[in-house]
């Protein structure tokens, strides 16, 4: 079993805690945050979670989706316990803090998932040791958040939402369409229900097709490709930034 398969299998398992801390979420505060950071299309949560994974050093991403459950799992990076314990605070993290980018995008993605009234959202991240593995369970209907040490070790990270319902356009293939149209130049493989959407290749700085000119750049924590093309009929040139990745 490959590493990503092990993470997916662990996400499906009804795991528990060996030790936990419990927090109560302020309903009014949560509602304010939901309104302030709501996405134009709630299904865009999948793009936020994928961007968070890449910014966190993912080398492989797999998405599993059925009628009422979604799981985004990846290998690489890691999320510390202290960050999971105050995840929604990162909604307010400055965009100038590149080191917090993956946490901000994770918080936005989880916040957007709340539109679908999930029964539970689970985030688990570990370095392969029990001491280095953290589990978070968010019970949206109860305004409750549990964070602590799980009863098993994990080498990887997953975000899993169970019992999705209502709240906007809820179709399993909606997320696939967004991935196909918005993640064309993702630097790591993305699997959707076991199928590699763009193949299995990995490329840090992507190339792009269909643009008259393009410029690739790699400055360590910022990299990607800018494409410029002239539209037919004398329209203005179009510029496109095809996957700037932040860490």
PDB file of C-alpha atoms in Angstrom:
ATOM      1  CA  UNK A   1       0.000   0.000   0.000  1.00  0.00           C
ATOM      2  CA  UNK A   2       1.437   3.351  -1.026  1.00  0.00           C
ATOM      3  CA  UNK A   3       1.699   6.217   1.448  1.00  0.00           C
ATOM      4  CA  UNK A   4      -1.272   8.107  -0.012  1.00  0.00           C
ATOM      5  CA  UNK A   5      -3.370   4.928   0.086  1.00  0.00           C
ATOM      6  CA  UNK A   6      -2.512   4.566   3.761  1.00  0.00           C
ATOM      7  CA  UNK A   7      -3.625   8.141   4.460  1.00  0.00           C
ATOM      8  CA  UNK A   8      -6.908   7.585   2.578  1.00  0.00           C
ATOM      9  CA  UNK A   9      -7.493   4.327   4.447  1.00  0.00           C
ATOM     10  CA  UNK A  10      -6.902   6.085   7.760  1.00  0.00           C
ATOM     11  CA  UNK A  11      -9.314   8.845   6.782  1.00  0.00           C
ATOM     12  CA  UNK A  12     -12.042   6.253   6.191  1.00  0.00           C
ATOM     13  CA  UNK A  13     -11.380   4.554   9.515  1.00  0.00           C
ATOM     14  CA  UNK A  14     -13.457   5.643  12.490  1.00  0.00           C
ATOM     15  CA  UNK A  15     -10.445   6.651  14.540  1.00  0.00           C
ATOM     16  CA  UNK A  16     -10.521   8.245  17.957  1.00  0.00           C
ATOM     17  CA  UNK A  17      -8.420  10.131  20.483  1.00  0.00           C
ATOM     18  CA  UNK A  18      -5.990   8.888  23.083  1.00  0.00           C
ATOM     19  CA  UNK A  19      -6.048  12.391  24.591  1.00  0.00           C
ATOM     20  CA  UNK A  20      -7.949  15.525  23.632  1.00  0.00           C
ATOM     21  CA  UNK A  21      -8.763  19.119  24.467  1.00  0.00           C
ATOM     22  CA  UNK A  22     -12.257  20.473  23.901  1.00  0.00           C
ATOM     23  CA  UNK A  23     -13.135  24.010  22.827  1.00  0.00           C
ATOM     24  CA  UNK A  24     -16.479  25.744  22.349  1.00  0.00           C
ATOM     25  CA  UNK A  25     -16.960  27.898  19.269  1.00  0.00           C
ATOM     26  CA  UNK A  26     -18.842  31.176  19.626  1.00  0.00           C
ATOM     27  CA  UNK A  27     -21.812  30.892  17.271  1.00  0.00           C
ATOM     28  CA  UNK A  28     -22.057  34.628  16.559  1.00  0.00           C
ATOM     29  CA  UNK A  29     -18.339  34.826  15.886  1.00  0.00           C
ATOM     30  CA  UNK A  30     -18.503  31.829  13.545  1.00  0.00           C
ATOM     31  CA  UNK A  31     -21.385  33.379  11.608  1.00  0.00           C
ATOM     32  CA  UNK A  32     -19.512  36.659  11.231  1.00  0.00           C
ATOM     33  CA  UNK A  33     -16.454  34.859   9.918  1.00  0.00           C
ATOM     34  CA  UNK A  34     -18.560  32.779   7.538  1.00  0.00           C
ATOM     35  CA  UNK A  35     -20.071  35.914   6.006  1.00  0.00           C
ATOM     36  CA  UNK A  36     -16.792  37.793   5.799  1.00  0.00           C
ATOM     37  CA  UNK A  37     -14.830  34.975   4.188  1.00  0.00           C
ATOM     38  CA  UNK A  38     -17.616  33.310   2.184  1.00  0.00           C
ATOM     39  CA  UNK A  39     -16.613  32.219  -1.323  1.00  0.00           C
ATOM     40  CA  UNK A  40     -18.662  33.316  -4.342  1.00  0.00           C
ATOM     41  CA  UNK A  41     -19.150  29.617  -5.094  1.00  0.00           C
ATOM     42  CA  UNK A  42     -19.056  27.397  -1.968  1.00  0.00           C
ATOM     43  CA  UNK A  43     -17.727  24.496  -4.061  1.00  0.00           C
ATOM     44  CA  UNK A  44     -14.536  26.536  -4.334  1.00  0.00           C
ATOM     45  CA  UNK A  45     -13.584  25.037  -0.981  1.00  0.00           C
ATOM     46  CA  UNK A  46     -11.894  22.276  -2.980  1.00  0.00           C
ATOM     47  CA  UNK A  47      -9.528  24.790  -4.626  1.00  0.00           C
ATOM     48  CA  UNK A  48      -8.639  26.310  -1.257  1.00  0.00           C
ATOM     49  CA  UNK A  49      -7.845  22.887   0.212  1.00  0.00           C
ATOM     50  CA  UNK A  50      -5.725  21.921  -2.803  1.00  0.00           C
ATOM     51  CA  UNK A  51      -3.846  25.234  -2.712  1.00  0.00           C
ATOM     52  CA  UNK A  52      -3.313  24.778   1.022  1.00  0.00           C
ATOM     53  CA  UNK A  53      -1.884  21.302   0.443  1.00  0.00           C
ATOM     54  CA  UNK A  54       0.526  22.515  -2.259  1.00  0.00           C
ATOM     55  CA  UNK A  55       1.627  25.485  -0.169  1.00  0.00           C
ATOM     56  CA  UNK A  56       2.231  23.040   2.688  1.00  0.00           C
ATOM     57  CA  UNK A  57       4.654  21.002   0.583  1.00  0.00           C
ATOM     58  CA  UNK A  58       2.360  18.271  -0.757  1.00  0.00           C
ATOM     59  CA  UNK A  59       3.977  15.925  -3.260  1.00  0.00           C
ATOM     60  CA  UNK A  60       0.790  14.001  -4.074  1.00  0.00           C
ATOM     61  CA  UNK A  61      -2.893  14.889  -3.564  1.00  0.00           C
ATOM     62  CA  UNK A  62      -5.931  12.621  -3.692  1.00  0.00           C
ATOM     63  CA  UNK A  63      -9.573  13.691  -3.499  1.00  0.00           C
ATOM     64  CA  UNK A  64     -12.339  11.219  -2.709  1.00  0.00           C
ATOM     65  CA  UNK A  65     -15.936  12.350  -3.176  1.00  0.00           C
ATOM     66  CA  UNK A  66     -19.313  10.629  -2.881  1.00  0.00           C
ATOM     67  CA  UNK A  67     -22.853  11.838  -2.233  1.00  0.00           C
ATOM     68  CA  UNK A  68     -22.268  13.174   1.284  1.00  0.00           C
ATOM     69  CA  UNK A  69     -18.548  12.875   2.051  1.00  0.00           C
ATOM     70  CA  UNK A  70     -15.363  14.469   0.747  1.00  0.00           C
ATOM     71  CA  UNK A  71     -11.759  13.671   1.661  1.00  0.00           C
ATOM     72  CA  UNK A  72      -8.659  15.590   0.569  1.00  0.00           C
ATOM     73  CA  UNK A  73      -5.469  13.720   1.487  1.00  0.00           C
ATOM     74  CA  UNK A  74      -1.840  14.424   0.715  1.00  0.00           C
ATOM     75  CA  UNK A  75       1.731  13.429   1.459  1.00  0.00           C
ATOM     76  CA  UNK A  76       4.209  16.109   2.518  1.00  0.00           C
ATOM     77  CA  UNK A  77       4.219  19.047   4.879  1.00  0.00           C
ATOM     78  CA  UNK A  78       2.391  18.896   8.190  1.00  0.00           C
ATOM     79  CA  UNK A  79       0.085  20.916  10.434  1.00  0.00           C
ATOM     80  CA  UNK A  80       1.097  21.544  14.073  1.00  0.00           C
ATOM     81  CA  UNK A  81      -1.351  20.944  16.910  1.00  0.00           C
ATOM     82  CA  UNK A  82      -1.250  24.581  18.027  1.00  0.00           C
ATOM     83  CA  UNK A  83      -2.393  25.704  14.567  1.00  0.00           C
ATOM     84  CA  UNK A  84      -5.297  23.261  14.392  1.00  0.00           C
ATOM     85  CA  UNK A  85      -6.440  24.359  17.835  1.00  0.00           C
ATOM     86  CA  UNK A  86      -7.008  27.904  16.573  1.00  0.00           C
ATOM     87  CA  UNK A  87      -7.608  27.233  12.901  1.00  0.00           C
ATOM     88  CA  UNK A  88     -10.231  29.929  12.313  1.00  0.00           C
ATOM     89  CA  UNK A  89      -7.901  32.613  13.666  1.00  0.00           C
ATOM     90  CA  UNK A  90      -5.898  32.184  10.452  1.00  0.00           C
ATOM     91  CA  UNK A  91      -8.814  33.575   8.460  1.00  0.00           C
ATOM     92  CA  UNK A  92      -7.422  36.929   9.518  1.00  0.00           C
ATOM     93  CA  UNK A  93      -3.779  36.135   8.735  1.00  0.00           C
ATOM     94  CA  UNK A  94      -2.142  38.741   6.517  1.00  0.00           C
ATOM     95  CA  UNK A  95      -1.511  37.740   2.917  1.00  0.00           C
ATOM     96  CA  UNK A  96       1.986  39.136   3.422  1.00  0.00           C
ATOM     97  CA  UNK A  97       2.720  36.213   5.755  1.00  0.00           C
ATOM     98  CA  UNK A  98       3.698  33.615   3.172  1.00  0.00           C
ATOM     99  CA  UNK A  99       4.589  31.174   5.958  1.00  0.00           C
ATOM    100  CA  UNK A 100       0.949  31.187   7.116  1.00  0.00           C
ATOM    101  CA  UNK A 101      -0.556  30.973   3.639  1.00  0.00           C
ATOM    102  CA  UNK A 102      -1.353  27.270   3.825  1.00  0.00           C
ATOM    103  CA  UNK A 103      -3.156  27.753   7.139  1.00  0.00           C
ATOM    104  CA  UNK A 104      -5.164  30.697   5.854  1.00  0.00           C
ATOM    105  CA  UNK A 105      -6.262  28.722   2.793  1.00  0.00           C
ATOM    106  CA  UNK A 106      -7.069  25.698   4.944  1.00  0.00           C
ATOM    107  CA  UNK A 107      -9.237  27.878   7.208  1.00  0.00           C
ATOM    108  CA  UNK A 108     -11.037  29.421   4.214  1.00  0.00           C
ATOM    109  CA  UNK A 109     -11.683  25.970   2.743  1.00  0.00           C
ATOM    110  CA  UNK A 110     -13.026  24.542   6.006  1.00  0.00           C
ATOM    111  CA  UNK A 111     -15.117  27.671   6.557  1.00  0.00           C
ATOM    112  CA  UNK A 112     -16.647  27.275   3.085  1.00  0.00           C
ATOM    113  CA  UNK A 113     -17.435  23.619   3.830  1.00  0.00           C
ATOM    114  CA  UNK A 114     -19.611  24.810   6.712  1.00  0.00           C
ATOM    115  CA  UNK A 115     -22.139  26.063   4.127  1.00  0.00           C
ATOM    116  CA  UNK A 116     -22.971  22.399   3.467  1.00  0.00           C
ATOM    117  CA  UNK A 117     -23.843  21.780   7.142  1.00  0.00           C
ATOM    118  CA  UNK A 118     -21.511  18.798   7.601  1.00  0.00           C
ATOM    119  CA  UNK A 119     -22.068  16.484  10.508  1.00  0.00           C
ATOM    120  CA  UNK A 120     -18.357  16.501  11.252  1.00  0.00           C
ATOM    121  CA  UNK A 121     -15.088  17.788   9.777  1.00  0.00           C
ATOM    122  CA  UNK A 122     -11.912  15.882  10.649  1.00  0.00           C
ATOM    123  CA  UNK A 123      -8.366  17.076  10.037  1.00  0.00           C
ATOM    124  CA  UNK A 124      -5.463  14.815  10.858  1.00  0.00           C
ATOM    125  CA  UNK A 125      -1.775  15.412  10.211  1.00  0.00           C
ATOM    126  CA  UNK A 126       1.333  13.514  11.248  1.00  0.00           C
ATOM    127  CA  UNK A 127       4.970  12.734  10.601  1.00  0.00           C
ATOM    128  CA  UNK A 128       4.582   8.965  10.939  1.00  0.00           C
ATOM    129  CA  UNK A 129       4.964   8.869  14.726  1.00  0.00           C
ATOM    130  CA  UNK A 130       2.228   8.854  17.343  1.00  0.00           C
ATOM    131  CA  UNK A 131       3.820  11.781  19.190  1.00  0.00           C
ATOM    132  CA  UNK A 132       3.950  13.763  15.942  1.00  0.00           C
ATOM    133  CA  UNK A 133       0.340  13.152  14.885  1.00  0.00           C
ATOM    134  CA  UNK A 134      -2.543  15.528  15.658  1.00  0.00           C
ATOM    135  CA  UNK A 135      -6.285  15.097  15.132  1.00  0.00           C
ATOM    136  CA  UNK A 136      -8.987  17.770  15.030  1.00  0.00           C
ATOM    137  CA  UNK A 137     -12.728  17.100  14.979  1.00  0.00           C
ATOM    138  CA  UNK A 138     -15.142  19.950  14.349  1.00  0.00           C
ATOM    139  CA  UNK A 139     -18.803  19.388  15.188  1.00  0.00           C
ATOM    140  CA  UNK A 140     -20.451  22.348  13.445  1.00  0.00           C
ATOM    141  CA  UNK A 141     -23.961  21.696  14.771  1.00  0.00           C
ATOM    142  CA  UNK A 142     -22.711  21.595  18.345  1.00  0.00           C
ATOM    143  CA  UNK A 143     -20.233  24.489  18.063  1.00  0.00           C
ATOM    144  CA  UNK A 144     -17.577  22.134  19.420  1.00  0.00           C
ATOM    145  CA  UNK A 145     -13.952  21.576  18.487  1.00  0.00           C
ATOM    146  CA  UNK A 146     -11.799  18.704  19.778  1.00  0.00           C
ATOM    147  CA  UNK A 147      -8.034  18.694  19.249  1.00  0.00           C
ATOM    148  CA  UNK A 148      -5.480  16.220  20.530  1.00  0.00           C
ATOM    149  CA  UNK A 149      -3.502  13.053  20.030  1.00  0.00           C
ATOM    150  CA  UNK A 150      -5.188  10.278  18.021  1.00  0.00           C
ATOM    151  CA  UNK A 151      -5.035   6.590  18.873  1.00  0.00           C
ATOM    152  CA  UNK A 152      -2.746   5.870  15.890  1.00  0.00           C
ATOM    153  CA  UNK A 153       0.180   7.351  13.952  1.00  0.00           C
ATOM    154  CA  UNK A 154      -0.223   8.926  10.511  1.00  0.00           C
ATOM    155  CA  UNK A 155       2.329   9.845   7.849  1.00  0.00           C
ATOM    156  CA  UNK A 156       0.539  12.546   5.881  1.00  0.00           C
ATOM    157  CA  UNK A 157      -2.469  14.839   6.165  1.00  0.00           C
ATOM    158  CA  UNK A 158      -6.166  14.567   5.402  1.00  0.00           C
ATOM    159  CA  UNK A 159      -9.239  16.777   5.624  1.00  0.00           C
ATOM    160  CA  UNK A 160     -12.535  14.865   5.688  1.00  0.00           C
ATOM    161  CA  UNK A 161     -16.078  16.261   5.838  1.00  0.00           C
ATOM    162  CA  UNK A 162     -18.918  13.847   6.586  1.00  0.00           C
ATOM    163  CA  UNK A 163     -22.666  14.283   6.233  1.00  0.00           C
ATOM    164  CA  UNK A 164     -22.630  17.117   3.702  1.00  0.00           C
ATOM    165  CA  UNK A 165     -26.091  18.435   2.845  1.00  0.00           C
ATOM    166  CA  UNK A 166     -27.913  21.533   1.570  1.00  0.00           C
ATOM    167  CA  UNK A 167     -26.400  24.976   1.193  1.00  0.00           C
ATOM    168  CA  UNK A 168     -25.783  25.762  -2.454  1.00  0.00           C
ATOM    169  CA  UNK A 169     -25.061  23.499  -5.393  1.00  0.00           C
ATOM    170  CA  UNK A 170     -24.067  20.156  -3.905  1.00  0.00           C
ATOM    171  CA  UNK A 171     -23.037  17.676  -6.594  1.00  0.00           C
ATOM    172  CA  UNK A 172     -20.072  15.280  -6.396  1.00  0.00           C
ATOM    173  CA  UNK A 173     -18.925  16.204  -9.919  1.00  0.00           C
ATOM    174  CA  UNK A 174     -19.014  19.940  -9.190  1.00  0.00           C
ATOM    175  CA  UNK A 175     -15.618  19.740  -7.494  1.00  0.00           C
ATOM    176  CA  UNK A 176     -14.166  17.698 -10.357  1.00  0.00           C
ATOM    177  CA  UNK A 177     -15.202  20.385 -12.834  1.00  0.00           C
ATOM    178  CA  UNK A 178     -13.494  23.058 -10.756  1.00  0.00           C
ATOM    179  CA  UNK A 179     -10.284  21.028 -10.533  1.00  0.00           C
ATOM    180  CA  UNK A 180     -10.259  20.388 -14.280  1.00  0.00           C
ATOM    181  CA  UNK A 181     -10.739  24.068 -15.123  1.00  0.00           C
ATOM    182  CA  UNK A 182      -8.666  25.746 -12.388  1.00  0.00           C
ATOM    183  CA  UNK A 183      -5.800  23.367 -11.594  1.00  0.00           C
ATOM    184  CA  UNK A 184      -4.483  22.744 -15.106  1.00  0.00           C
ATOM    185  CA  UNK A 185      -0.910  23.602 -14.143  1.00  0.00           C
ATOM    186  CA  UNK A 186      -0.783  22.199 -10.623  1.00  0.00           C
ATOM    187  CA  UNK A 187       2.830  21.242  -9.869  1.00  0.00           C
ATOM    188  CA  UNK A 188       1.882  17.887  -8.274  1.00  0.00           C
ATOM    189  CA  UNK A 189      -0.406  15.013  -9.353  1.00  0.00           C
ATOM    190  CA  UNK A 190      -4.074  15.329  -8.326  1.00  0.00           C
ATOM    191  CA  UNK A 191      -6.223  12.205  -8.185  1.00  0.00           C
ATOM    192  CA  UNK A 192     -10.016  12.373  -8.081  1.00  0.00           C
ATOM    193  CA  UNK A 193     -11.722   9.140  -6.985  1.00  0.00           C
ATOM    194  CA  UNK A 194      -8.627   7.223  -8.031  1.00  0.00           C
ATOM    195  CA  UNK A 195      -8.156   8.832 -11.461  1.00  0.00           C
ATOM    196  CA  UNK A 196      -5.186  11.120 -12.156  1.00  0.00           C
ATOM    197  CA  UNK A 197      -6.898  14.223 -13.562  1.00  0.00           C
ATOM    198  CA  UNK A 198      -3.776  15.545 -15.321  1.00  0.00           C
ATOM    199  CA  UNK A 199      -1.527  12.493 -15.205  1.00  0.00           C
ATOM    200  CA  UNK A 200       1.097  11.453 -12.667  1.00  0.00           C
ATOM    201  CA  UNK A 201       3.908  13.865 -13.512  1.00  0.00           C
ATOM    202  CA  UNK A 202       5.351  16.372 -11.044  1.00  0.00           C
ATOM    203  CA  UNK A 203       6.676  19.769 -12.155  1.00  0.00           C
ATOM    204  CA  UNK A 204       7.608  22.654  -9.922  1.00  0.00           C
ATOM    205  CA  UNK A 205       7.362  25.349 -12.602  1.00  0.00           C
ATOM    206  CA  UNK A 206       4.577  24.493 -15.077  1.00  0.00           C
ATOM    207  CA  UNK A 207       4.416  25.266 -18.767  1.00  0.00           C
ATOM    208  CA  UNK A 208       1.214  26.532 -20.387  1.00  0.00           C
ATOM    209  CA  UNK A 209      -0.391  25.886 -23.766  1.00  0.00           C
ATOM    210  CA  UNK A 210      -2.149  28.320 -26.090  1.00  0.00           C
ATOM    211  CA  UNK A 211      -0.352  31.537 -25.113  1.00  0.00           C
ATOM    212  CA  UNK A 212       1.714  33.585 -27.564  1.00  0.00           C
ATOM    213  CA  UNK A 213       4.386  34.386 -24.986  1.00  0.00           C
ATOM    214  CA  UNK A 214       5.113  33.136 -21.523  1.00  0.00           C
ATOM    215  CA  UNK A 215       7.573  33.782 -18.724  1.00  0.00           C
ATOM    216  CA  UNK A 216       8.455  31.238 -16.046  1.00  0.00           C
ATOM    217  CA  UNK A 217       9.975  32.249 -12.725  1.00  0.00           C
ATOM    218  CA  UNK A 218      11.179  30.576  -9.551  1.00  0.00           C
ATOM    219  CA  UNK A 219      12.112  32.725  -6.556  1.00  0.00           C
ATOM    220  CA  UNK A 220      11.968  30.047  -3.874  1.00  0.00           C
ATOM    221  CA  UNK A 221       8.678  30.705  -2.112  1.00  0.00           C
ATOM    222  CA  UNK A 222       7.034  32.157  -5.249  1.00  0.00           C
ATOM    223  CA  UNK A 223       7.082  30.360  -8.578  1.00  0.00           C
ATOM    224  CA  UNK A 224       4.906  29.869 -11.623  1.00  0.00           C
ATOM    225  CA  UNK A 225       4.362  30.931 -15.239  1.00  0.00           C
ATOM    226  CA  UNK A 226       2.805  34.081 -16.717  1.00  0.00           C
ATOM    227  CA  UNK A 227       1.266  33.774 -20.180  1.00  0.00           C
ATOM    228  CA  UNK A 228       0.347  36.611 -22.567  1.00  0.00           C
ATOM    229  CA  UNK A 229      -1.666  36.228 -25.730  1.00  0.00           C
ATOM    230  CA  UNK A 230      -3.442  38.520 -28.231  1.00  0.00           C
ATOM    231  CA  UNK A 231      -7.152  37.940 -28.735  1.00  0.00           C
ATOM    232  CA  UNK A 232      -8.662  37.782 -32.225  1.00  0.00           C
ATOM    233  CA  UNK A 233     -10.440  40.941 -33.337  1.00  0.00           C
ATOM    234  CA  UNK A 234      -8.098  43.427 -31.733  1.00  0.00           C
ATOM    235  CA  UNK A 235      -9.081  42.757 -28.133  1.00  0.00           C
ATOM    236  CA  UNK A 236      -6.615  43.619 -25.408  1.00  0.00           C
ATOM    237  CA  UNK A 237      -3.884  41.183 -24.508  1.00  0.00           C
ATOM    238  CA  UNK A 238      -4.802  38.712 -21.797  1.00  0.00           C
ATOM    239  CA  UNK A 239      -2.481  37.949 -18.939  1.00  0.00           C
ATOM    240  CA  UNK A 240      -2.744  34.778 -16.950  1.00  0.00           C
ATOM    241  CA  UNK A 241      -0.889  33.679 -13.836  1.00  0.00           C
ATOM    242  CA  UNK A 242      -1.018  29.914 -13.997  1.00  0.00           C
ATOM    243  CA  UNK A 243      -0.086  28.616 -10.554  1.00  0.00           C
ATOM    244  CA  UNK A 244       1.768  30.882  -8.203  1.00  0.00           C
ATOM    245  CA  UNK A 245       2.473  28.711  -5.198  1.00  0.00           C
ATOM    246  CA  UNK A 246       2.976  30.074  -1.709  1.00  0.00           C
ATOM    247  CA  UNK A 247       4.546  28.254   1.187  1.00  0.00           C
TER     248      UNK A 247
END
